[in-house]
Every structure is written in C-alpha cells, then in structure tokens.
Coordinates of C-alpha atoms in Angstrom, one line a residue:
Chain P
M1 CA 30.0 -4.4 14.5
R2 CA 28.4 -1.1 14.6
P3 CA 28.6 -0.7 10.5
G4 CA 27.6 -4.0 10.0
R5 CA 24.4 -4.1 12.0
L6 CA 23.7 -0.7 10.3
I7 CA 24.2 -2.1 6.9
A8 CA 21.9 -5.2 7.7
K9 CA 19.2 -3.0 8.9
A10 CA 19.5 -0.9 5.7
I11 CA 19.3 -4.3 3.5
L12 CA 16.2 -5.2 5.6
A13 CA 14.5 -1.7 5.5
L14 CA 15.2 -1.9 1.6
A15 CA 13.7 -5.4 1.2
G16 CA 10.4 -4.3 3.1
F17 CA 10.0 -1.5 1.0
L18 CA 10.5 -3.5 -2.5
A19 CA 8.0 -5.9 -0.8
V20 CA 5.3 -3.5 -0.9
F21 CA 6.1 -0.4 -2.8
P22 CA 5.4 -2.0 -6.3
L23 CA 2.0 -2.7 -5.3
V24 CA 1.5 0.8 -3.5
W25 CA 2.6 2.2 -6.8
T26 CA 0.2 0.1 -8.8
A27 CA -2.5 1.3 -6.6
L28 CA -1.4 4.9 -7.0
N29 CA -1.6 4.5 -10.8
A30 CA -4.9 3.2 -10.6
L31 CA -5.8 6.5 -9.3
K32 CA -4.1 8.7 -12.1
N33 CA -5.0 10.2 -15.3
N34 CA -3.2 8.6 -18.1
V35 CA -1.1 11.9 -18.7
D36 CA 0.3 11.5 -15.1
I37 CA 1.2 7.7 -15.7
I38 CA 2.8 8.2 -19.1
T39 CA 5.9 10.2 -17.7
R40 CA 9.4 9.6 -18.0
V41 CA 9.9 10.9 -14.6
P42 CA 7.3 9.2 -12.2
R43 CA 5.0 11.3 -10.6
L44 CA 4.2 11.2 -7.1
V45 CA 1.9 14.5 -7.0
F46 CA -1.3 14.3 -9.2
S47 CA -5.0 15.0 -9.2
P48 CA -6.7 11.5 -8.4
T49 CA -9.4 10.2 -10.3
F50 CA -11.9 7.6 -9.6
A51 CA -12.8 7.1 -13.6
N52 CA -10.4 4.2 -13.9
I53 CA -12.2 2.2 -10.8
S54 CA -15.4 3.3 -11.9
Y55 CA -14.8 2.2 -15.6
I56 CA -13.9 -1.4 -14.2
L57 CA -16.6 -1.8 -11.8
G58 CA -18.9 -0.6 -14.8
R59 CA -17.7 -3.4 -17.2
D60 CA -20.0 -6.5 -17.7
S61 CA -16.9 -8.7 -18.6
V62 CA -15.2 -7.8 -15.3
L63 CA -18.4 -8.2 -13.3
T64 CA -19.0 -11.4 -14.8
G65 CA -15.4 -12.4 -14.0
L66 CA -15.7 -11.3 -10.6
Y67 CA -18.9 -13.4 -10.2
N68 CA -17.4 -16.6 -11.9
S69 CA -14.3 -16.3 -9.8
V70 CA -16.7 -16.1 -6.5
I71 CA -18.8 -19.1 -7.3
A72 CA -16.0 -21.3 -8.7
C73 CA -13.7 -20.6 -5.9
G74 CA -16.4 -20.3 -3.1
S75 CA -17.9 -23.8 -4.2
A76 CA -14.5 -25.4 -4.7
V77 CA -13.4 -24.6 -1.2
L78 CA -17.0 -25.7 0.5
I79 CA -16.4 -29.1 -1.4
G80 CA -12.7 -29.3 -0.1
V81 CA -13.9 -28.5 3.3
A82 CA -16.5 -31.1 3.3
L83 CA -14.3 -33.8 1.8
G84 CA -10.8 -32.8 3.1
L85 CA -11.5 -32.2 6.6
P86 CA -13.0 -35.5 7.5
A87 CA -10.2 -37.4 5.6
A88 CA -7.3 -35.5 7.0
Y89 CA -9.1 -36.2 10.5
A90 CA -9.4 -39.8 9.6
V91 CA -5.6 -40.1 8.5
A92 CA -4.3 -38.0 11.4
R93 CA -6.4 -40.0 14.2
Y94 CA -6.5 -43.3 13.2
P95 CA -3.1 -44.5 11.8
N96 CA -3.3 -47.3 9.3
R97 CA -1.1 -49.1 7.3
F98 CA -1.5 -46.9 4.3
A99 CA -1.0 -43.5 6.0
G100 CA 2.2 -42.8 4.4
D101 CA 1.1 -43.7 1.0
I102 CA -2.0 -41.7 1.3
Q103 CA 0.2 -38.6 2.4
F104 CA 2.2 -39.0 -0.8
F105 CA -0.4 -39.3 -2.9
V106 CA -2.1 -36.1 -1.7
L107 CA 1.2 -34.4 -2.1
S108 CA 1.9 -36.0 -5.4
L109 CA -1.1 -34.4 -7.0
R110 CA 0.7 -31.2 -6.6
F111 CA 3.6 -32.5 -8.9
L112 CA 1.0 -32.8 -11.6
P113 CA 1.8 -30.1 -14.2
P114 CA -1.3 -28.1 -14.6
V115 CA -1.0 -28.4 -18.4
A116 CA -1.0 -32.1 -18.3
V117 CA -4.3 -31.8 -16.3
A118 CA -5.9 -29.0 -18.5
I119 CA -5.5 -30.6 -21.9
P120 CA -7.0 -33.9 -21.4
L121 CA -9.9 -32.1 -19.3
M122 CA -10.6 -29.6 -22.0
V123 CA -11.1 -32.4 -24.4
I124 CA -13.3 -34.3 -21.6
W125 CA -15.4 -31.5 -21.0
L126 CA -15.8 -30.7 -24.9
Q127 CA -17.2 -34.1 -25.2
V128 CA -19.5 -34.0 -22.2
G129 CA -20.9 -30.6 -23.3
L130 CA -19.7 -28.9 -20.1
Y131 CA -16.5 -26.9 -21.6
D132 CA -16.6 -23.3 -20.7
T133 CA -19.3 -23.8 -17.9
L134 CA -18.9 -23.1 -14.0
P135 CA -19.5 -26.6 -13.1
A136 CA -16.6 -28.0 -15.1
L137 CA -14.5 -25.5 -13.4
I138 CA -15.7 -26.1 -9.9
V139 CA -15.0 -30.0 -10.1
T140 CA -11.5 -29.3 -11.5
Y141 CA -10.7 -26.8 -8.8
S142 CA -11.8 -29.5 -6.1
L143 CA -8.9 -31.6 -7.0
L144 CA -6.9 -28.7 -5.9
T145 CA -8.8 -27.6 -2.8
I146 CA -9.3 -31.1 -1.5
S147 CA -5.9 -31.9 -1.7
V148 CA -4.3 -28.6 -0.4
I149 CA -6.8 -28.9 2.8
M150 CA -6.2 -32.5 3.5
W151 CA -2.4 -31.7 3.3
L152 CA -2.6 -28.7 5.6
A153 CA -5.3 -30.0 8.0
M154 CA -3.3 -33.3 8.8
P155 CA -0.8 -31.6 11.1
A156 CA -3.6 -29.3 12.6
F157 CA -5.5 -32.2 13.8
Q158 CA -2.6 -34.0 15.1
A159 CA -1.7 -31.2 16.9
V160 CA -4.8 -31.5 19.1
P161 CA -4.0 -32.8 22.4
K162 CA -4.9 -36.5 22.5
E163 CA -5.9 -36.2 25.9
I164 CA -9.0 -34.3 25.2
E165 CA -10.0 -36.6 22.8
E166 CA -9.6 -39.4 25.2
A167 CA -11.5 -37.7 27.7
A168 CA -14.4 -37.3 25.6
F169 CA -14.5 -40.9 24.7
V170 CA -14.4 -41.7 28.4
D171 CA -17.3 -39.5 28.9
G172 CA -19.4 -41.6 26.1
Y173 CA -19.0 -39.5 23.0
G174 CA -18.9 -41.5 19.7
A175 CA -16.2 -41.3 17.4
Y176 CA -18.2 -38.7 15.2
S177 CA -19.2 -36.5 17.8
V178 CA -15.6 -36.4 19.0
F179 CA -14.5 -35.1 15.8
W180 CA -17.4 -32.6 15.4
R181 CA -17.6 -31.1 19.2
I182 CA -13.9 -31.7 20.1
A183 CA -11.5 -31.9 17.2
L184 CA -13.1 -29.2 15.1
P185 CA -13.4 -26.6 17.4
V186 CA -10.0 -26.9 19.2
A187 CA -8.4 -27.3 15.7
A188 CA -10.5 -24.4 14.3
R189 CA -7.7 -21.7 14.2
S190 CA -5.2 -23.7 12.1
L191 CA -8.0 -25.0 10.0
A192 CA -9.2 -21.5 9.1
G193 CA -5.8 -20.8 7.9
A194 CA -5.5 -24.1 5.8
I195 CA -9.0 -23.2 4.2
A196 CA -8.1 -19.6 3.4
F197 CA -4.8 -20.9 2.0
S198 CA -6.9 -23.2 -0.5
F199 CA -8.9 -20.3 -1.2
V200 CA -6.0 -18.0 -2.4
L201 CA -4.5 -20.7 -4.3
V202 CA -7.7 -21.2 -6.4
W203 CA -8.4 -17.4 -6.7
N204 CA -5.0 -17.0 -7.9
E205 CA -5.2 -19.9 -10.7
F206 CA -4.8 -19.0 -14.0
L207 CA -3.8 -21.8 -16.6
I208 CA -6.6 -24.1 -16.0
A209 CA -9.1 -21.4 -15.8
L210 CA -7.6 -20.2 -19.1
M211 CA -7.9 -23.6 -20.9
L212 CA -11.2 -24.5 -19.6
S213 CA -13.2 -21.2 -20.4
S214 CA -13.7 -19.4 -23.8
S215 CA -16.4 -16.9 -23.0
N216 CA -19.0 -17.8 -20.4
A217 CA -16.9 -19.0 -17.5
K218 CA -13.9 -16.8 -17.6
T219 CA -12.6 -15.8 -14.2
L220 CA -11.3 -12.7 -12.9
P221 CA -7.6 -13.6 -13.6
I222 CA -8.4 -14.2 -17.2
V223 CA -10.5 -11.1 -17.6
A224 CA -7.8 -8.8 -16.4
S225 CA -5.1 -10.6 -18.5
E226 CA -7.4 -9.9 -21.4
L227 CA -7.7 -6.4 -20.8
S228 CA -3.9 -6.2 -21.4
Q229 CA -3.9 -8.0 -24.7
Q230 CA -5.4 -4.8 -26.2
G231 CA -2.0 -3.5 -25.7
M232 CA -1.5 0.4 -25.2
N233 CA -4.9 1.2 -26.5
V234 CA -6.2 0.4 -23.0
P235 CA -5.4 3.2 -20.6
W236 CA -2.9 2.0 -18.0
G237 CA -4.8 3.3 -15.4
I238 CA -7.6 1.2 -16.0
L239 CA -5.2 -1.9 -16.2
N240 CA -3.9 -0.8 -13.0
A241 CA -7.3 -0.6 -11.3
S242 CA -8.2 -4.1 -12.6
V243 CA -5.1 -5.5 -11.0
V244 CA -5.9 -3.9 -7.7
L245 CA -9.4 -5.3 -7.7
L246 CA -7.7 -8.8 -8.6
S247 CA -5.4 -8.7 -5.7
L248 CA -7.7 -7.5 -3.1
P249 CA -9.6 -11.0 -2.0
P250 CA -6.2 -12.6 -1.2
L251 CA -5.0 -9.7 0.7
L252 CA -8.0 -9.9 2.9
F253 CA -6.7 -13.1 4.2
L254 CA -3.3 -11.9 5.3
G255 CA -4.1 -11.6 8.9
V256 CA -5.6 -15.2 8.7
L257 CA -2.5 -16.5 7.0
S258 CA 0.2 -15.0 9.0
G259 CA -1.5 -16.1 12.2
F260 CA -1.7 -19.5 10.7
L261 CA 2.1 -19.5 9.9
N262 CA 2.6 -18.3 13.7
S263 CA 0.5 -21.1 15.1
V264 CA 2.1 -23.8 12.9
F265 CA 5.7 -23.0 14.2
R266 CA 4.6 -22.3 17.8
Q267 CA 3.6 -26.0 17.7
K268 CA 6.9 -27.1 16.3
K269 CA 8.7 -25.5 19.3
T270 CA 6.7 -27.6 22.3
Chain S
M1 CA -13.2 -48.0 21.6
R2 CA -11.6 -45.8 18.7
R3 CA -10.7 -49.1 16.9
R4 CA -13.9 -50.2 16.4
S5 CA -15.4 -47.1 14.9
S6 CA -16.5 -46.9 11.3
L7 CA -15.0 -43.3 10.8
P8 CA -12.0 -43.9 9.3
V9 CA -13.8 -45.7 6.4
T10 CA -16.5 -43.2 6.0
F11 CA -14.2 -40.2 6.3
L12 CA -11.6 -41.7 4.0
V13 CA -13.2 -43.6 1.5
P14 CA -15.2 -41.3 -0.5
T15 CA -12.5 -38.7 -0.5
L16 CA -9.7 -41.0 -1.7
A17 CA -12.2 -42.1 -4.3
I18 CA -12.9 -38.6 -5.6
L19 CA -9.3 -37.7 -5.7
L20 CA -8.4 -40.8 -7.5
V21 CA -11.1 -40.3 -10.1
L22 CA -10.3 -36.6 -10.5
S23 CA -6.6 -37.1 -10.9
M24 CA -6.3 -40.5 -12.7
V25 CA -9.0 -39.8 -15.3
P26 CA -7.3 -36.5 -16.7
T27 CA -3.9 -38.4 -16.3
L28 CA -4.8 -41.4 -18.3
Y29 CA -6.6 -39.3 -20.8
A30 CA -3.6 -37.4 -21.4
I31 CA -1.7 -40.3 -22.3
V32 CA -4.4 -41.7 -24.9
I33 CA -4.7 -38.0 -26.5
A34 CA -0.7 -37.9 -26.9
L35 CA -0.9 -41.3 -28.8
Q36 CA -3.5 -39.8 -31.2
N37 CA -3.2 -37.1 -33.7
R38 CA -6.2 -34.8 -32.7
E39 CA -6.2 -31.4 -33.8
L40 CA -8.7 -28.7 -32.5
S41 CA -9.8 -27.7 -35.8
T42 CA -10.8 -31.2 -37.3
P43 CA -13.0 -33.6 -35.4
G44 CA -11.7 -36.8 -36.5
Y45 CA -8.5 -38.7 -35.3
S46 CA -6.6 -41.8 -35.7
W47 CA -4.0 -43.5 -33.5
V48 CA -0.5 -42.4 -34.3
W49 CA 1.1 -44.4 -31.1
F50 CA 4.6 -42.9 -30.6
S51 CA 5.2 -40.6 -33.4
N52 CA 4.2 -37.5 -31.4
F53 CA 6.9 -38.3 -29.0
A54 CA 9.5 -39.2 -31.8
D55 CA 8.6 -35.8 -33.3
L56 CA 9.4 -34.3 -30.2
F57 CA 12.7 -35.2 -29.8
L58 CA 13.4 -33.8 -33.5
D59 CA 11.9 -30.4 -32.4
R60 CA 14.4 -28.0 -31.8
R61 CA 11.8 -25.6 -30.1
F62 CA 11.0 -28.5 -27.7
L63 CA 14.5 -28.9 -26.8
N64 CA 14.9 -25.1 -26.5
A65 CA 11.9 -25.2 -24.2
V66 CA 13.3 -28.1 -22.0
W67 CA 16.5 -26.4 -21.5
V68 CA 14.6 -22.8 -20.6
S69 CA 12.6 -24.8 -18.1
V70 CA 15.8 -26.2 -16.5
K71 CA 17.2 -22.9 -16.4
W72 CA 14.1 -21.5 -14.7
E73 CA 14.1 -24.1 -12.0
I74 CA 17.6 -23.6 -11.3
V75 CA 17.5 -19.8 -11.2
T76 CA 14.4 -19.6 -9.1
V77 CA 15.2 -22.1 -6.5
V78 CA 18.8 -21.1 -5.9
A79 CA 17.8 -17.3 -5.8
T80 CA 14.6 -17.9 -3.6
M81 CA 17.0 -20.1 -1.0
A82 CA 19.6 -17.3 -1.3
V83 CA 17.1 -14.7 -0.3
A84 CA 15.3 -16.3 2.3
I85 CA 18.2 -17.5 4.1
G86 CA 20.0 -14.0 3.8
L87 CA 17.0 -11.9 4.8
G88 CA 15.8 -14.6 7.6
V89 CA 19.2 -14.5 9.3
L90 CA 19.4 -10.6 9.2
M91 CA 16.0 -10.3 10.8
F92 CA 17.1 -12.6 13.5
E93 CA 20.2 -10.9 13.9
V94 CA 19.4 -7.0 13.9
A95 CA 15.5 -6.8 14.0
S96 CA 13.6 -6.2 17.4
P97 CA 10.6 -8.5 18.0
R98 CA 8.1 -5.8 17.0
L99 CA 10.1 -5.0 13.8
R100 CA 10.0 -8.6 13.1
N101 CA 6.4 -8.8 13.2
V102 CA 6.3 -6.1 10.7
Y103 CA 8.6 -7.4 8.5
C104 CA 6.9 -10.9 8.4
L105 CA 3.8 -9.1 7.4
L106 CA 5.2 -7.0 4.7
F107 CA 7.1 -10.1 3.4
I108 CA 4.0 -12.3 3.2
I109 CA 2.2 -9.8 0.7
P110 CA 3.9 -10.6 -2.4
V111 CA 3.2 -14.2 -2.4
L112 CA -0.7 -13.9 -1.8
L113 CA -1.0 -11.8 -4.9
P114 CA -2.3 -13.5 -7.9
R115 CA 0.7 -14.5 -10.1
V116 CA -1.2 -12.3 -13.1
S117 CA -1.2 -9.4 -10.7
A118 CA 2.4 -9.7 -10.0
A119 CA 3.1 -10.0 -13.3
F120 CA 1.3 -6.9 -14.3
V121 CA 2.8 -4.9 -11.6
W122 CA 6.2 -5.8 -12.6
K123 CA 5.5 -5.5 -16.3
F124 CA 4.6 -1.8 -15.7
A125 CA 7.5 -1.5 -13.6
Y126 CA 10.1 -2.8 -16.1
H127 CA 8.4 -0.7 -18.9
P128 CA 11.6 1.0 -20.7
L129 CA 10.0 4.6 -20.7
Y130 CA 7.5 5.0 -18.0
G131 CA 8.7 2.0 -15.8
I132 CA 9.3 2.7 -11.9
A133 CA 12.0 -0.1 -11.7
T134 CA 13.8 1.4 -14.7
Y135 CA 13.5 4.7 -13.7
P136 CA 16.8 4.7 -11.7
Y137 CA 18.7 3.5 -14.9
R138 CA 16.9 6.5 -16.7
L139 CA 18.2 8.7 -14.3
I140 CA 21.8 7.8 -14.0
T141 CA 22.2 7.4 -17.7
G142 CA 20.6 10.6 -18.5
G143 CA 17.5 8.9 -20.5
L144 CA 19.2 5.7 -22.1
I145 CA 16.7 2.9 -22.6
F146 CA 16.9 -0.3 -20.8
D147 CA 14.3 -2.8 -21.8
P148 CA 14.9 -5.9 -19.6
L149 CA 11.7 -7.9 -21.0
S150 CA 12.7 -7.6 -24.7
K151 CA 16.1 -8.5 -24.4
A152 CA 17.1 -12.5 -24.8
S153 CA 20.1 -12.1 -22.5
T154 CA 17.8 -10.4 -19.5
A155 CA 14.4 -11.7 -20.0
L156 CA 14.3 -14.9 -18.2
F157 CA 16.1 -13.3 -15.2
A158 CA 13.6 -10.3 -15.3
V159 CA 10.8 -12.9 -15.1
A160 CA 12.6 -15.0 -12.6
S161 CA 12.9 -11.7 -10.4
V162 CA 9.4 -11.6 -9.9
D163 CA 9.0 -15.0 -8.9
V164 CA 11.9 -14.4 -6.1
W165 CA 9.9 -11.4 -5.1
Q166 CA 7.0 -13.4 -4.1
W167 CA 8.6 -16.7 -3.0
G168 CA 12.1 -15.5 -1.4
L169 CA 10.5 -12.8 0.9
F170 CA 8.0 -15.3 1.9
F171 CA 10.5 -18.0 2.8
A172 CA 12.4 -15.6 4.7
V173 CA 9.6 -15.3 7.1
I174 CA 9.6 -19.1 7.3
V175 CA 13.3 -19.2 7.9
L176 CA 13.1 -16.6 10.9
K177 CA 10.5 -18.7 12.3
L178 CA 12.6 -21.7 12.1
L179 CA 15.8 -19.9 13.5
E180 CA 13.3 -18.9 16.6
T181 CA 12.5 -22.3 17.2
L182 CA 16.2 -23.4 17.9
P183 CA 17.4 -23.8 21.5
P184 CA 19.5 -20.9 22.3
Q185 CA 22.3 -22.8 24.3
P186 CA 24.4 -23.8 21.0
I187 CA 24.1 -20.4 20.0
E188 CA 25.4 -19.4 23.4
A189 CA 28.1 -21.8 23.3
A190 CA 29.3 -20.7 20.0
R191 CA 29.3 -17.2 21.2
L192 CA 31.5 -17.9 24.3
D193 CA 34.0 -19.4 21.9
H194 CA 34.1 -16.0 20.1
A195 CA 32.6 -17.4 17.0
K196 CA 31.7 -14.3 14.5
R197 CA 28.0 -13.6 13.8
W198 CA 28.2 -15.1 10.7
Q199 CA 30.4 -18.2 11.5
I200 CA 27.5 -19.1 14.3
H201 CA 25.1 -19.2 11.3
A202 CA 27.4 -20.9 9.0
Y203 CA 28.6 -23.5 11.2
V204 CA 25.8 -23.9 13.8
T205 CA 22.3 -22.5 13.2
L206 CA 21.9 -23.5 9.5
P207 CA 23.4 -27.0 9.7
M208 CA 20.9 -27.6 12.7
L209 CA 18.1 -26.4 10.3
K210 CA 19.4 -28.8 7.4
A211 CA 16.3 -30.8 7.2
P212 CA 13.6 -28.1 7.1
L213 CA 15.6 -26.1 5.0
I214 CA 15.8 -29.1 2.3
S215 CA 12.0 -29.5 2.9
L216 CA 11.5 -26.0 1.9
M217 CA 13.5 -26.2 -1.0
F218 CA 11.7 -29.3 -2.0
V219 CA 8.2 -27.3 -1.9
K220 CA 9.9 -24.4 -4.1
M221 CA 11.2 -26.7 -6.5
I222 CA 7.3 -28.1 -7.0
E223 CA 6.1 -24.5 -7.2
S224 CA 8.6 -23.4 -9.6
L225 CA 7.1 -25.9 -12.0
R226 CA 3.9 -23.2 -12.1
S227 CA 5.6 -20.6 -14.1
F228 CA 3.1 -20.3 -16.7
D229 CA 1.1 -17.2 -15.6
L230 CA 4.2 -14.8 -15.0
I231 CA 5.5 -15.9 -18.6
Y232 CA 2.3 -15.8 -20.3
V233 CA 1.5 -12.4 -18.8
M234 CA 5.1 -10.7 -19.0
T235 CA 6.8 -11.9 -22.3
R236 CA 4.5 -14.8 -23.8
G237 CA 7.7 -16.9 -24.2
G238 CA 9.6 -14.0 -26.0
P239 CA 12.0 -12.2 -27.3
G240 CA 11.9 -15.1 -29.6
V241 CA 12.1 -18.2 -27.7
A242 CA 14.1 -16.8 -24.7
T243 CA 11.5 -17.5 -22.2
E244 CA 9.5 -20.3 -23.5
T245 CA 9.0 -22.9 -21.0
L246 CA 7.6 -26.4 -21.5
D247 CA 4.1 -25.4 -20.2
M248 CA 4.1 -22.2 -22.4
Y249 CA 5.1 -24.1 -25.5
A250 CA 2.8 -26.8 -24.9
F251 CA 0.2 -24.0 -24.7
S252 CA 1.0 -22.2 -27.7
Q253 CA 1.3 -25.4 -29.8
G254 CA -2.3 -26.5 -28.5
F255 CA -3.9 -23.3 -28.6
I256 CA -2.4 -20.2 -30.0
E257 CA -0.4 -21.3 -33.1
S258 CA -1.8 -24.5 -34.5
G259 CA -4.2 -26.2 -32.3
K260 CA -2.2 -29.6 -32.1
V261 CA -3.7 -30.9 -28.7
S262 CA -2.1 -34.2 -29.3
Y263 CA 1.4 -32.9 -29.8
A264 CA 1.0 -30.7 -26.7
S265 CA -0.5 -33.5 -24.7
A266 CA 2.6 -35.5 -25.7
M267 CA 4.9 -32.9 -24.2
A268 CA 2.5 -32.8 -21.1
V269 CA 3.0 -36.6 -20.5
L270 CA 6.7 -36.3 -21.0
M271 CA 6.7 -33.4 -18.3
M272 CA 4.4 -35.4 -16.0
I273 CA 6.8 -38.6 -16.2
A274 CA 9.8 -36.1 -15.6
T275 CA 8.3 -34.3 -12.6
V276 CA 6.8 -37.7 -11.0
I277 CA 9.9 -39.7 -11.2
T278 CA 12.2 -36.8 -10.0
F279 CA 10.2 -35.9 -7.0
T280 CA 9.2 -39.1 -6.0
F281 CA 12.9 -40.0 -5.5
L282 CA 13.6 -36.6 -3.8
W283 CA 10.7 -37.2 -1.7
K284 CA 12.1 -40.7 -0.6
R285 CA 15.1 -39.0 0.2
V286 CA 14.0 -36.3 2.0
Q287 CA 11.9 -38.5 4.1
A288 CA 14.8 -40.9 4.8

C-alpha cells in the first residue's frame, strides 16, 4: 500500500503543478525583457521590467477592447439577470405541463454551433446597419446569458425550502413579493455563482465577437489574438502581458465559483 | 393561493419569447442563406437551392473537416473523462480534506481562463526553441527540436491537450464532489470483504455514480463542439488541414479565403442538424 499511496500523491502534486505553472510562467514572461524570454534554457532569474505591462495599458486598441468587453459583457449579464432569474423562478416554483420542454429548449440553445448563429447574424446586422456595434454584440450575447442563467438558477430556486415560501404566503405576501423578499435573498449565494458563471462565459467568448466586429466593437479576446497575428515582430513579453490582462477578470470570480460548486453538491447530499 | 397568481405568465412569457426570437431568427436565416449564393464581395444573390449542399459532399476538404471534428470530439471527451475520474479518485483516496480544498481551487483555474488565453499560454509553451513544455525534451536529447504544433501527426493532440488541461482538471473536482456525496456503508462493506482500493472504485463507487458521470460526459460533448478558439489561435487549422475542424473550415471559407458566406452557412446548417439530432437523442436517453 505504501508505495502506491506515495505514487498517487506524486501524481496529484504533479497535476496541481501543471494546473497553475503554465499560467505562472506566462505571468513571469510578462515581466521579462525579450532577451530573457528568447532563451533555449528557461530563465527563472531575471531583472523584471514593467515595460510590457505599461505598453499594453497604454495602447488605444487594448483600452477600447477592454471598454467594449466590459460594456458588452456587463450589459448582456444584466439583461440575463433581469429576464433569466424570474423565468427560472417561474419554472422552478410553478410546475406546468411544459416545464420539461422549456428546460430542454433552454439547454438546446447550447447545442447550436456558434458558427451557425454567427454567420446569419452577421448578414442580418449588416443589413440593419448595426454590424460592428456594441448593441449588436449585446443582443447576441443576451441569448447566451439568459439561457445559462436560467439553466443554473432553476436548481438554485428549487433548493429554497418550500416551507419558507408557504409561510410567507400565509402571512399575506403576494406571489411577487415572495419572489422578491424570500426566494431571491435565500437563493442569493447560488444565484451569484450562476451570474458569475455567465459573465465568465461571455467574457471568454471569441468566435461570435470575431465575426460580428471589424474595428469598432472588438472585444479584448479579439484584440489579444490580433497582437499575435503580427507574429514574431511583437515582443513576446507584450503578448504575455496581454494574456495576463485578459485572464484576470475571470480569475477574480474563482472564489465565488468554487463556493457555488460546493453549494450545488452539498444540496445533493441532503 | 399560488395557483391563481399571474406570476408564471409575466415571468415566463417575455423571456421565452425573446429567447425564441433570438434563437429562431438566426437559425432560420442560416438555412435561407445556405440556399442562396451570397458572397461577401458582391451585393447581389440568387436562389441556388441545394447546390451548396451537393457541392459540400464532393468537397474533400469538407469531408476531411468532418473527420477531424469527429476525432476531436472522441479524443477530448475520452481524455477528459479519463483524467477527471483518475484524479478525482486519487484525491478521494490520498488527499486530506484541507489538501482537497487546495487541489479543488487549483484545478478550477484553467477552465476559467478565456480559451484564447489558454491557447496562447500553451502556444508559447509548445514553441520548439524557447517553449517551457518542450524544454525537457531539448534537455534530454541535447538540443533536438520537437515542434508538436507543426507536425500533422501530433498537432491535433497538442491542441486537444489544452482542452483536456482546462476541462479534465475541472471535472476531476466534480468527480471528487460526487464521490463525497456517496453513502459510506457500501464502501465499508466492500472493504470488509477485503476488496482492493481500485476494486472498490471499479465495482462499487463508479457504478453508483453512473448517471451523473454520463451527464458529465454529455456536458463535455456539448462543450467540445466549441473548439474554434483553441484551433484558431494555435494552428489556424494547420499544418495543412490536419486540425481543420468544421467550424474552422466554415470560418475560413466564409471570411478568410473566399468570402463564400452561403457555402459556409450550408456547412453550419449541416453541423446544426447533426448536433441537434444527436444531442436530442442522447438527452432523451440520459433522462430516461
């Protein structure tokens, strides 16, 4: 048993190392001068520079991309919350004949290949004159955020003990105030996880943004990928810095999302 | 008192109406475009009905893309599930509760990264001369060059490894949480019967988790359809057409090479039909 356990622990440690090391290395490279990156033997000791980071933060294209990403994703998530949460509550608490079909419909939106949505939308937005604008991107992303928030919020609302809501009804609360004052606050933690997840999803989205923007509405992932199209002419340190900038916002939600995972599985247990 | 409320209607109808419009308009329009001969460079178009679809089946690059996509699905789904179950069981067996929490946090990080970031991170790491992932090979062989992304035989696996890095580690966390929800009695019983550790998992715990594991695989199959970002950044479908999946080919036909929007849309429509049929069928099986 002993050597087996040791090997198992070593494999786990290696996996843990592999999970974060590539990212740490990227962050280190973002602090390096080009001479310290283009080396046959990787360099751990180097004199750090902030030139890459300040270059990235000083570029108009990056700042525009950041602004577009924040506005497009933020608005789409707000729309997703406003429309998805109430709908999820209605499905979870007011069972009807169509509940199964509605669930399947919401999930099936995830099967749609992104290209199949992006090509016709591009033609449509071109005809309407909204191609390469943020509103077009926000409307398109809303499809993603509404369906994902709805899908994840349904179990969250179902997990709210029915007795609390029944007690509120007895106290004379109406259906809407039960939703606002009871269900929303009680389920708040799981709902925060669902909302954070939908934000990460659209923040990371690439294909649709690539097809629906040409210059004005480019989001940060597109700007970052374009930096690399210039090949080796762009110093690697700058590319690494842009990768780090792009990756930071989703990582901010690490705590919320792992708490969300825990709460999902704790519910299953009871 | 619940039943007479107007809440279900006011909460559901607007949302479902918007979702229906947002999803059906592009879907139906994709079919309309696929039956025409639109190109980005010329404004006019006419109806060509099914000739785009007929052309597709004679297009060897399209058939190659179908095959690459199928390979991608199989490789990423199988490898993700293998890594997830392997690491999940190992954590369950040898990690203390505190260590489990640490691993869980670490293993969630890759999946949170934008695919574009993950692709860049590994593109740098796989660089034949300066990459950190190819460094051990250079060290052992005394400076030989190994370029996984530009060899036709390895490129698909190199890109797939990034996908498994993101999803396999994340799913390992879920497998661990699933194992933790199991009642301890059957495991104790098997232990009293002198079952070995691996036997306990192979014959007791994993069969008990069959349903959630199949659902997990279903989720991964859906997410594996979104390979475009990784392939676009890492190989652009190359070398040659070795990693050209359907969405990559549709994109390059529609936007990079020729601007044949209708042709690309015909491809997208076929993909859509295939995935909707497959996943509807699988979903009914999973639910049953």
